[in-house]
Coordinates of C-alpha atoms in Angstrom, one line a residue:
M2 CA 29.8 -15.9 30.3
G3 CA 30.3 -12.4 28.8
M4 CA 29.0 -11.1 25.5
S5 CA 32.4 -11.9 24.0
D6 CA 31.8 -15.6 24.6
T7 CA 29.4 -15.9 21.7
V8 CA 29.8 -19.3 20.1
T9 CA 28.8 -19.4 16.4
D10 CA 28.0 -22.3 14.1
N11 CA 30.0 -22.3 10.9
P12 CA 28.1 -24.9 8.8
A13 CA 30.4 -24.3 5.8
M14 CA 33.3 -25.6 7.8
S15 CA 31.3 -27.9 10.1
R16 CA 32.6 -26.3 13.2
F17 CA 31.5 -24.2 16.2
E18 CA 33.7 -21.2 16.7
L19 CA 34.5 -18.8 19.5
D20 CA 36.5 -15.6 18.8
V21 CA 38.9 -14.6 21.6
N22 CA 40.7 -11.4 20.9
G23 CA 40.9 -12.1 17.2
Q24 CA 41.9 -15.8 17.6
T25 CA 39.5 -18.7 17.0
V26 CA 38.9 -21.7 19.3
F27 CA 36.8 -24.2 17.4
A28 CA 35.2 -27.6 17.7
T29 CA 34.6 -29.6 14.5
Y30 CA 31.3 -31.6 14.3
R31 CA 29.3 -34.0 12.3
R32 CA 25.5 -34.1 12.6
R33 CA 23.7 -37.4 12.3
G34 CA 20.0 -36.5 12.8
T35 CA 19.8 -35.1 16.3
I36 CA 23.2 -36.5 17.3
L37 CA 26.2 -34.2 17.2
H38 CA 29.6 -35.9 17.0
I39 CA 32.5 -33.7 18.2
P40 CA 35.8 -35.3 16.9
Y41 CA 38.1 -32.4 17.5
V42 CA 38.6 -29.3 19.7
E43 CA 41.4 -26.9 18.8
A44 CA 42.7 -23.8 20.6
P45 CA 45.6 -21.6 19.3
P46 CA 48.7 -22.1 21.5
S47 CA 48.4 -18.7 23.1
L48 CA 44.9 -19.5 24.3
R49 CA 45.7 -22.9 25.8
G50 CA 45.2 -23.0 29.5
T51 CA 43.0 -19.8 29.5
G52 CA 39.7 -21.6 29.7
A53 CA 38.8 -20.6 26.1
A54 CA 38.1 -24.2 25.0
G55 CA 35.9 -24.7 28.0
R56 CA 33.9 -21.5 27.2
L57 CA 33.6 -22.8 23.6
L58 CA 32.1 -26.1 24.9
E59 CA 29.7 -24.3 27.2
G60 CA 28.4 -22.5 24.1
V61 CA 28.2 -25.8 22.2
M62 CA 26.2 -27.3 25.0
A63 CA 23.8 -24.3 25.0
I64 CA 23.3 -24.7 21.2
A65 CA 22.8 -28.5 21.5
R66 CA 20.2 -27.9 24.3
A67 CA 18.4 -25.2 22.3
E68 CA 18.2 -27.4 19.2
G69 CA 17.3 -30.7 21.1
L70 CA 20.6 -32.4 20.1
T71 CA 22.7 -34.9 22.0
I72 CA 26.4 -35.1 21.9
V73 CA 29.0 -37.8 21.2
P74 CA 32.3 -36.3 22.4
I75 CA 34.9 -38.2 20.3
C76 CA 37.7 -35.8 21.1
G77 CA 39.5 -36.6 24.4
Y78 CA 39.3 -33.0 25.5
A79 CA 35.5 -32.8 24.9
A80 CA 34.9 -36.2 26.5
N81 CA 36.9 -35.3 29.7
W82 CA 35.2 -31.8 29.8
M83 CA 31.7 -33.3 29.6
H84 CA 32.6 -35.9 32.2
R85 CA 33.7 -33.2 34.6
H86 CA 30.6 -31.1 34.0
R87 CA 27.7 -33.1 35.4
E88 CA 25.2 -30.4 34.5
H89 CA 25.6 -31.5 30.9
H90 CA 25.5 -35.2 31.3
D91 CA 21.9 -35.3 30.1
L92 CA 23.2 -34.2 26.7
L93 CA 25.4 -37.2 26.2
A94 CA 24.0 -39.4 23.4
R95 CA 22.9 -42.8 24.8

């Protein structure tokens, strides 16, 4: 991950954001205590298939790990991504 892959938390909009060349990939969330629900991941059409959403989720995992949160991936993309990345299975809310 390069320095350009900095995922930021935008609490006002309840979403994590990743800026890619002036465009924003984002994942909306709801916090319930230490559980992070991710209902939606969105990438602009021009960024689809570039791995931008995956880099966004890597950043979200790092934030969750640092803050001691677990994740409920409601969004199909997030659920499939977490399923494929075994190194993050410990972050799945039980």
